[in-house]
Tab-separated table of C-alpha atoms in Angstrom:
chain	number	residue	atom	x	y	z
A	136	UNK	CA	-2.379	-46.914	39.843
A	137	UNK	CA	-5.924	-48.408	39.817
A	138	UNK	CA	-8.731	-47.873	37.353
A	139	UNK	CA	-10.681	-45.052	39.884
A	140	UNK	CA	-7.203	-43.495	39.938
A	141	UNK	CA	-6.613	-43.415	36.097
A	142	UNK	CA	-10.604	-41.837	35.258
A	143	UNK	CA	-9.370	-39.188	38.034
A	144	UNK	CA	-6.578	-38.011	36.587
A	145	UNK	CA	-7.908	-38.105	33.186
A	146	UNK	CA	-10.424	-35.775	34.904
A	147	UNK	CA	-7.869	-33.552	36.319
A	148	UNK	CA	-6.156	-33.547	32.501
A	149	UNK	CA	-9.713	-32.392	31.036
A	150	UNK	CA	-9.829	-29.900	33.372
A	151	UNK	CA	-6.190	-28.580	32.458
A	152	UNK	CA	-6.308	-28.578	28.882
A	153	UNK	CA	-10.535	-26.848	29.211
A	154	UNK	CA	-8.332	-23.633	31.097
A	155	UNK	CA	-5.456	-23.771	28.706
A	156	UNK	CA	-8.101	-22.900	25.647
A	157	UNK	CA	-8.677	-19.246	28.374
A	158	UNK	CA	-5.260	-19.139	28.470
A	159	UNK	CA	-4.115	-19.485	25.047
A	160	UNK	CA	-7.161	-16.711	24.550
A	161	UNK	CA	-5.798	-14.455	27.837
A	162	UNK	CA	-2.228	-14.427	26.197
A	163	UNK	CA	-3.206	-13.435	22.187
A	164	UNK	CA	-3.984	-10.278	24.192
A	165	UNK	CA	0.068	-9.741	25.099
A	166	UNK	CA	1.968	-11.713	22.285
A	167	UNK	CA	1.726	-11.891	18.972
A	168	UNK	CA	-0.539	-15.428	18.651
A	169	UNK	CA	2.648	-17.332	16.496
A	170	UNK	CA	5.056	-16.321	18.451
A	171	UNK	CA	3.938	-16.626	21.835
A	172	UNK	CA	2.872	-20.181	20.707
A	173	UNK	CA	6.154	-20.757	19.741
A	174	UNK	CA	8.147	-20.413	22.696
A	175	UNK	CA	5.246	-22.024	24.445
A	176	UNK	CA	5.627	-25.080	22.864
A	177	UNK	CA	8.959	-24.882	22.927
A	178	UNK	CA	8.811	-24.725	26.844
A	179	UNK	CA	6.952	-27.698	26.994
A	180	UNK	CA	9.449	-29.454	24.466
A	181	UNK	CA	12.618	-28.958	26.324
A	182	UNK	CA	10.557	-30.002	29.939
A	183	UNK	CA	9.114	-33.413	28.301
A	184	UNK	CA	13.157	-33.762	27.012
A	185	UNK	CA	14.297	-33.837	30.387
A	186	UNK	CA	11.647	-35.714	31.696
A	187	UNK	CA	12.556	-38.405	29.200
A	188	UNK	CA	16.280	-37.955	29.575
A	189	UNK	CA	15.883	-38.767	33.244
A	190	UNK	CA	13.410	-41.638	32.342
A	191	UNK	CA	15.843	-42.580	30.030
A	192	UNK	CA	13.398	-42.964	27.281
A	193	UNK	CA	15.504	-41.541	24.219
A	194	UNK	CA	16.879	-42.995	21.457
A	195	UNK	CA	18.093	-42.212	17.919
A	196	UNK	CA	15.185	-42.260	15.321
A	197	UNK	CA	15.402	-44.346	12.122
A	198	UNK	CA	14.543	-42.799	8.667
A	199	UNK	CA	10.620	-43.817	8.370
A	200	UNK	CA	10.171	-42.667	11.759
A	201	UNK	CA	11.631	-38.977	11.365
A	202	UNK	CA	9.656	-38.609	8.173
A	203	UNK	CA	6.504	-39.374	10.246
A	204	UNK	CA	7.888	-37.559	12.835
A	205	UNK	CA	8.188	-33.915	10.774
A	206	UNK	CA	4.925	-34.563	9.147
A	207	UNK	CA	2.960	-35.064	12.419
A	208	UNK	CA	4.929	-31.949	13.476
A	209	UNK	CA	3.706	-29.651	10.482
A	210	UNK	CA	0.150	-30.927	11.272
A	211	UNK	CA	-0.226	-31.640	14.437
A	212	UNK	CA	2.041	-28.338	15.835
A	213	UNK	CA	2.816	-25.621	13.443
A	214	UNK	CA	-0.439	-25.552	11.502
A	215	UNK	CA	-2.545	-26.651	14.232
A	216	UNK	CA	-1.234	-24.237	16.923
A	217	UNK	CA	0.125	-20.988	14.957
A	218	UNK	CA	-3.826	-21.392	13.442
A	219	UNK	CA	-5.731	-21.978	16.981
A	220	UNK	CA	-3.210	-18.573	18.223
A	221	UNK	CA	-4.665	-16.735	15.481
A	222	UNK	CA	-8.277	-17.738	15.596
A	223	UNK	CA	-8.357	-17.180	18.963
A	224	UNK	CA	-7.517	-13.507	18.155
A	225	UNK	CA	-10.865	-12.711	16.584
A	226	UNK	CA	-13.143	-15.586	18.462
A	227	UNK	CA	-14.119	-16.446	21.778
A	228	UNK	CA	-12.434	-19.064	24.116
A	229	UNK	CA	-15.798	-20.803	24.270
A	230	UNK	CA	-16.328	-20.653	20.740
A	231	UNK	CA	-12.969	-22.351	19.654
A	232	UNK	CA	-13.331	-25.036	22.654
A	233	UNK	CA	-16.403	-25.977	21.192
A	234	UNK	CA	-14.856	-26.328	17.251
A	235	UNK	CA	-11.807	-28.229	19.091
A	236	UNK	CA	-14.654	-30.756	20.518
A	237	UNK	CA	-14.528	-31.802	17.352
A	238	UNK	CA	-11.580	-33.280	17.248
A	239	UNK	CA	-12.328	-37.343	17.554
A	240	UNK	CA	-14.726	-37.204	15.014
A	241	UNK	CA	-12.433	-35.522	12.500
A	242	UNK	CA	-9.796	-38.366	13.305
A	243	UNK	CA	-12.555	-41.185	12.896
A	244	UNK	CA	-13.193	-39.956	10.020
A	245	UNK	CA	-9.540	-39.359	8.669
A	246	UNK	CA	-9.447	-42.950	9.989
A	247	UNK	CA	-11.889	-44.413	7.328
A	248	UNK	CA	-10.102	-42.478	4.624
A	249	UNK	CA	-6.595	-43.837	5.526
A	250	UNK	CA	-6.663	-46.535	7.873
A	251	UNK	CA	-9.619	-48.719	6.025
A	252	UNK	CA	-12.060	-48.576	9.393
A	253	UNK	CA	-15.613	-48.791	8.317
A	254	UNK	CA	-18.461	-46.381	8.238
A	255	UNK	CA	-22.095	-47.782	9.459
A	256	UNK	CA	-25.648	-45.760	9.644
A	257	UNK	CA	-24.593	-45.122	13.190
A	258	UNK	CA	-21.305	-43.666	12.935
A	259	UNK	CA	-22.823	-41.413	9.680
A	260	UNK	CA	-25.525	-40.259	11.982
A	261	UNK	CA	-22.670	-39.282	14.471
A	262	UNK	CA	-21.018	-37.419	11.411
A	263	UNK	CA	-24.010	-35.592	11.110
A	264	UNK	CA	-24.903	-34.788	14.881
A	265	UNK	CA	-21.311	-33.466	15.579
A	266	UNK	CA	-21.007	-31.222	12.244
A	267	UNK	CA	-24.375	-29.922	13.264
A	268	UNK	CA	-23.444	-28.791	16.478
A	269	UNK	CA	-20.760	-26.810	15.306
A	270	UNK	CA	-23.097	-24.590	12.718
A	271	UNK	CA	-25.285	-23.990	15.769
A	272	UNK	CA	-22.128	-22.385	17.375
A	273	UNK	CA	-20.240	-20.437	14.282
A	274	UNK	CA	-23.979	-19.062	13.340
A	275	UNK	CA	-24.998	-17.372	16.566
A	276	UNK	CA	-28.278	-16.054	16.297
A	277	UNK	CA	-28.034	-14.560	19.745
A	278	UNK	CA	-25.010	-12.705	18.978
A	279	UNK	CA	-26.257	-11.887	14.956
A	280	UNK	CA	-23.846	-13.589	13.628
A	281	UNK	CA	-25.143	-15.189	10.275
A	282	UNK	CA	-21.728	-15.922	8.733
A	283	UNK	CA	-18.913	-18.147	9.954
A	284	UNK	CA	-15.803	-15.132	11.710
A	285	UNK	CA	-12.645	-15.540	10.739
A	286	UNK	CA	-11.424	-16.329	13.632
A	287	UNK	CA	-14.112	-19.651	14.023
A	288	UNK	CA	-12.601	-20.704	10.686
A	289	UNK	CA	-8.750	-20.412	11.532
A	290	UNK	CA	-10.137	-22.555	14.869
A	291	UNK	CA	-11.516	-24.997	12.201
A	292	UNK	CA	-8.761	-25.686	10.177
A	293	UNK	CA	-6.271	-25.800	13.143
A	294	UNK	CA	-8.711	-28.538	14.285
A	295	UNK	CA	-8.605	-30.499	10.817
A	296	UNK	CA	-5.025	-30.145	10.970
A	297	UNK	CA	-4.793	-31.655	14.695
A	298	UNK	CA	-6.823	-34.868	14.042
A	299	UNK	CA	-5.065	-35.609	10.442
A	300	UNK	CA	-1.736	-35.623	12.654
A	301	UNK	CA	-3.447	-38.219	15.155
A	302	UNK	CA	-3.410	-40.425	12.264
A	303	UNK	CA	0.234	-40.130	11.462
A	304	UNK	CA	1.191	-40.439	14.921
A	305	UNK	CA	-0.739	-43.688	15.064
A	306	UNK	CA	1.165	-44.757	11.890
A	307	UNK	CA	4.737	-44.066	14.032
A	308	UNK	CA	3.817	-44.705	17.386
A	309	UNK	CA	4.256	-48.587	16.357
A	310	UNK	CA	7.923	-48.700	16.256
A	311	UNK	CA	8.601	-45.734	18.845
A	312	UNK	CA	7.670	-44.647	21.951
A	313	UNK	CA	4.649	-41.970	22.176
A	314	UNK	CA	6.562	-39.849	25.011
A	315	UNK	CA	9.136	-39.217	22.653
A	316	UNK	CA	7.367	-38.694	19.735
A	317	UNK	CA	5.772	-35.765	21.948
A	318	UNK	CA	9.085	-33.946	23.083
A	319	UNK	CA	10.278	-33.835	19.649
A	320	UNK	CA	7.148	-33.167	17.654
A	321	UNK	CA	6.642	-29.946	20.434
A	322	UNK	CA	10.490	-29.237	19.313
A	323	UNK	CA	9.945	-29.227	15.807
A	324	UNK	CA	6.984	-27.441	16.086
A	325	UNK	CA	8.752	-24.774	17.970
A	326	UNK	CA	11.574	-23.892	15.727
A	327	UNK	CA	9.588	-23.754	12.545
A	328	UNK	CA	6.674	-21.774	14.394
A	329	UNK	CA	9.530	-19.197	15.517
A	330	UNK	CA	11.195	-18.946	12.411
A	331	UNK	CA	7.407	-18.408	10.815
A	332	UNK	CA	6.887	-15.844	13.116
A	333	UNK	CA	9.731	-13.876	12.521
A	334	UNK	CA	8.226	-13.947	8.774
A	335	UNK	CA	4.986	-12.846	9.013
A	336	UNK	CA	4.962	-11.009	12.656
A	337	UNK	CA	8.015	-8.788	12.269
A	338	UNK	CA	7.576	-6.836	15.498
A	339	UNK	CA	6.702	-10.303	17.386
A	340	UNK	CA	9.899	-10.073	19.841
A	341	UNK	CA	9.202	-6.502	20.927
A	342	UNK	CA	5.717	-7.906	21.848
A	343	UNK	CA	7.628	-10.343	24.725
A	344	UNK	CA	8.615	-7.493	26.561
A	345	UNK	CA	5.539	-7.928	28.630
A	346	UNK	CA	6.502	-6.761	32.920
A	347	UNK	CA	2.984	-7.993	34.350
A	348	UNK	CA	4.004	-11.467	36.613
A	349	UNK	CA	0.579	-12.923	36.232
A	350	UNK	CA	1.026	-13.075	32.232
A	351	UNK	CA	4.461	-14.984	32.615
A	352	UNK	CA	2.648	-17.573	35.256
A	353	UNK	CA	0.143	-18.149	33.011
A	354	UNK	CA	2.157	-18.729	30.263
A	355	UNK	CA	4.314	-21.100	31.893
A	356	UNK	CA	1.835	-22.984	33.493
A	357	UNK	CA	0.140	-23.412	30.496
A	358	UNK	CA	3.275	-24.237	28.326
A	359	UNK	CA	4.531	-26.829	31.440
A	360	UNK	CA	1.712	-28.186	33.109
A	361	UNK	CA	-0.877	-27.955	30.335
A	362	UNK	CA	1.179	-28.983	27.015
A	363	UNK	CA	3.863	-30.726	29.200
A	364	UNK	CA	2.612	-32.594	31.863
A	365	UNK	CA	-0.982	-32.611	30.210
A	366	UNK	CA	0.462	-35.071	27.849
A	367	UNK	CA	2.838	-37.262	29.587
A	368	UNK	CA	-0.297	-38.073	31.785
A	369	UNK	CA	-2.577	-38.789	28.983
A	370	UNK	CA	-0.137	-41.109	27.710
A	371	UNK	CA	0.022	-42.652	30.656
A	372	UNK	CA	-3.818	-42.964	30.670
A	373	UNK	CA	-4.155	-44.864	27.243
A	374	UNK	CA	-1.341	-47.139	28.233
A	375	UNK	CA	-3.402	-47.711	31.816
A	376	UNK	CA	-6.635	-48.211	30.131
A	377	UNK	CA	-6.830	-48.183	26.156
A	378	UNK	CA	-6.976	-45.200	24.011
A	379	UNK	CA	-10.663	-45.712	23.203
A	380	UNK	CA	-11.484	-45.085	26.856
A	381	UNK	CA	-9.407	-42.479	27.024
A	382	UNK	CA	-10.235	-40.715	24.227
A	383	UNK	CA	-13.935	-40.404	25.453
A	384	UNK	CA	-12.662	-38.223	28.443
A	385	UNK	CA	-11.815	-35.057	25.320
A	386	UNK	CA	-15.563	-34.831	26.140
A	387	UNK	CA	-15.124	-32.322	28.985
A	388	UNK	CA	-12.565	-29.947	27.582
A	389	UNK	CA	-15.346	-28.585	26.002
A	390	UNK	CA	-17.321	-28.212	28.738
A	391	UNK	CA	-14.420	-26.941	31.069
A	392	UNK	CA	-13.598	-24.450	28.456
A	393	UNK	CA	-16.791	-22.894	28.324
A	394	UNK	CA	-17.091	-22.892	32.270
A	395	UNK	CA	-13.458	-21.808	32.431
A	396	UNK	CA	-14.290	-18.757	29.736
A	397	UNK	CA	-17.172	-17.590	31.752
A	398	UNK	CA	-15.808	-17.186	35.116
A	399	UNK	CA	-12.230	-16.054	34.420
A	400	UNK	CA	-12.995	-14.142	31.119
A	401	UNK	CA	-16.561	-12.994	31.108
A	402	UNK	CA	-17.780	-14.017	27.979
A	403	UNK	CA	-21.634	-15.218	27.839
A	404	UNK	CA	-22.605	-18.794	27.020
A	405	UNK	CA	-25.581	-19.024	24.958
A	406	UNK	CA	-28.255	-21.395	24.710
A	407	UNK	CA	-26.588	-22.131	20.697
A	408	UNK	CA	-23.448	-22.960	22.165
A	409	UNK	CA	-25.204	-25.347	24.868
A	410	UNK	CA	-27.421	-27.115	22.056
A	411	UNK	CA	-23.998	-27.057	20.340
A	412	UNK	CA	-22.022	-28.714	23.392
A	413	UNK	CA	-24.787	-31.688	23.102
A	414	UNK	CA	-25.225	-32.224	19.555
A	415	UNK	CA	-20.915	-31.973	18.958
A	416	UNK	CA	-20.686	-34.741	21.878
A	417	UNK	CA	-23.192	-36.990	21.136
A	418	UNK	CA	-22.144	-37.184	18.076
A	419	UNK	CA	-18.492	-37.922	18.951
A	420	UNK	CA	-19.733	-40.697	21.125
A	421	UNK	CA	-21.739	-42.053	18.184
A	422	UNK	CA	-19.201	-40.901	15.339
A	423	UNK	CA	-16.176	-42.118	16.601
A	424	UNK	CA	-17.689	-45.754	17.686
A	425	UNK	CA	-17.645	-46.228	21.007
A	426	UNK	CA	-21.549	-46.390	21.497
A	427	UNK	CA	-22.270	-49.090	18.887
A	428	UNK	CA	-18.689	-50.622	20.607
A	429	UNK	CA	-20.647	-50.493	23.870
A	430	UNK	CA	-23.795	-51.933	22.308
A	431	UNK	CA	-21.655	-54.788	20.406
A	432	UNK	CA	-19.760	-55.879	23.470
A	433	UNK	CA	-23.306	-55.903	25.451
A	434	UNK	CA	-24.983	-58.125	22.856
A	435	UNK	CA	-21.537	-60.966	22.135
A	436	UNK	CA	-21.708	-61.063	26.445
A	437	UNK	CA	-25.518	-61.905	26.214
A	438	UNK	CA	-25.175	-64.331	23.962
A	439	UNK	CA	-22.499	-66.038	25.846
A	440	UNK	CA	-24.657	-65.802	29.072
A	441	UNK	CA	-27.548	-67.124	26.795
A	442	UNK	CA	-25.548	-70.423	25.432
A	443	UNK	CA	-23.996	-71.329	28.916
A	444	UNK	CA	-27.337	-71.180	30.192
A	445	UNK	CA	-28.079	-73.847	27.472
A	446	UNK	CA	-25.710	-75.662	28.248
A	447	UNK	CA	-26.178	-75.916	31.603
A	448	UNK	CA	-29.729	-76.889	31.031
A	449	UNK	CA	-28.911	-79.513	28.357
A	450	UNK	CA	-26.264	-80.784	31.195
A	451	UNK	CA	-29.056	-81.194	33.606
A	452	UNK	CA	-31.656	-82.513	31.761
A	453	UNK	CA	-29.542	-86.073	30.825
């Protein structure tokens, strides 16, 4: 698979995981949000487990690696799904799409906290942009919303949650493989989101009784080609190209989302949530690195053109 191929599918992934946020949103309306997330994830669990089986990609997990393993679980799939189910409850698709844009620059940060990476003017500045972006989205003016919903907040700390697991996962994913890391952090998360469920939803299973095909199509499609296959491909991507790449691409679901949650769902998109959409990714881009990266790797290749030049002119002048 060539580069053109890679930045394709990538594209195709954005475009996945932008619908899923409509989906997650069209299905709240059916099942109860922790259950239905649940099974959902559970879905995609057992078809990554067979992938992997058939890949032959499984092996028996030491001690360090199934602590790591449980707490990137509790993070990165029971609090930061059962949270984004409820949110979406009581906010728009577009809305928590935006918040979820957020992401790389929560993990950036989380990654000067933990992992010792350093914080400049630029990537402060970044900070700054992307946190901005997401006040002009929670505080509507269009809509008259002066005060952060609920819902926006539950979509907020289910994206806190989500990047602090990115950092644990980096911690494990040095001693075992990523693609299984996936199946049985979506297992994990599955069990303990349907156990939670049957805690604080006690009429959840009655809610699964829904008849209408479309719902079930959705759901699988989102719990198998979205969760599953989303992330088998995206692994695939960061191994074909670097994670930094890669990780740029989380751009679009944003943008996807908001497209998605107009056409399918009717909601309006306001000129807030546009300014939002700019400020939240240019300040990823400039939070998270990769344009002072860009600007670093431009300069050291100037001054390398600069020197051979010198060289070549000290050469010809004896």
């Amino acid at each position: 698979m060539n580069r053109l191929s890679t930045y394709l599918l990538l594209m195709m992934v954005m475009i996945i995981w932008g619908l899923n946020v409509v989906a997650i949103k069209y299905l709240v309306e059916f099942f109860s949000p922790v259950m239905m997330q649940g099974l959902r994830i559970g879905t995609a669990g057992l078809f990554a487990l067979v992938i992997l089986y058939f890949m032959k990609d499984l092996r028996k997990l030491t001690k360090r690696e199934w602590k790591f393993t449980i707490f990137a679980a509790v993070f990165g799939q029971i609090a930061h799904h059962s949270m984004l189910a409820i949110g979406l409850v009581e906010t728009t698709a577009s809305n928590a799409s935006l918040i979820l844009g957020l992401i790389p620059l929560t993990t950036a940060i989380f990654a000067m906290l933990f992992l010792g990476d350093r914080l400049t003017k630029i990537r402060f500045i970044g900070i700054l942009l992307g946190f901005g972006g997401v006040s002009f989205v929670v505080l509507n003016p269009e809509q008259g919303v002066t005060s952060v919903s609920q819902g926006d907040l539950f979509v907020f700390m289910s994206m806190v949650s989500q990047a602090f697991s990115f950092i644990l996962i980096k911690k494990v994913t040095s001693t075992l493989s990523s693609r299984q890391l996936t199946a049985m952090m979506l297992l994990i998360g599955s069990g303990s989101l349907l156990v939670l469920s049957w805690v604080i939803e006690p009429a959840s299973a009655s809610s699964m009784a829904v008849s209408q095909p479309l719902v079930w199509i959705v759901f699988f499609s989102s719990a198998i080609i979205a969760t599953g296959l989303g992330h088998f491909l995206f692994n695939a991507a960061i191994q074909k190209i670097g994670a930094g790449q890669t990780a740029i691409f989380n751009n679009f679901v944003p943008f996807f989302a908001l497209i998605g949650s107009f056409v399918l769902l009717g909601e309006p998109i306001y000129y807030s949530q546009l300014i939002g959409f700019t400020l939240i990714v240019s300040g990823v881009l400039l939070g998270t690195g990769y344009i002072e990266q860009q600007w670093l790797n431009r300069r050291k290749k100037g001054r390398a053109y600069t020197n051979r030049m010198e060289d070549y002119q000290k050469d010809f002048s004896r």
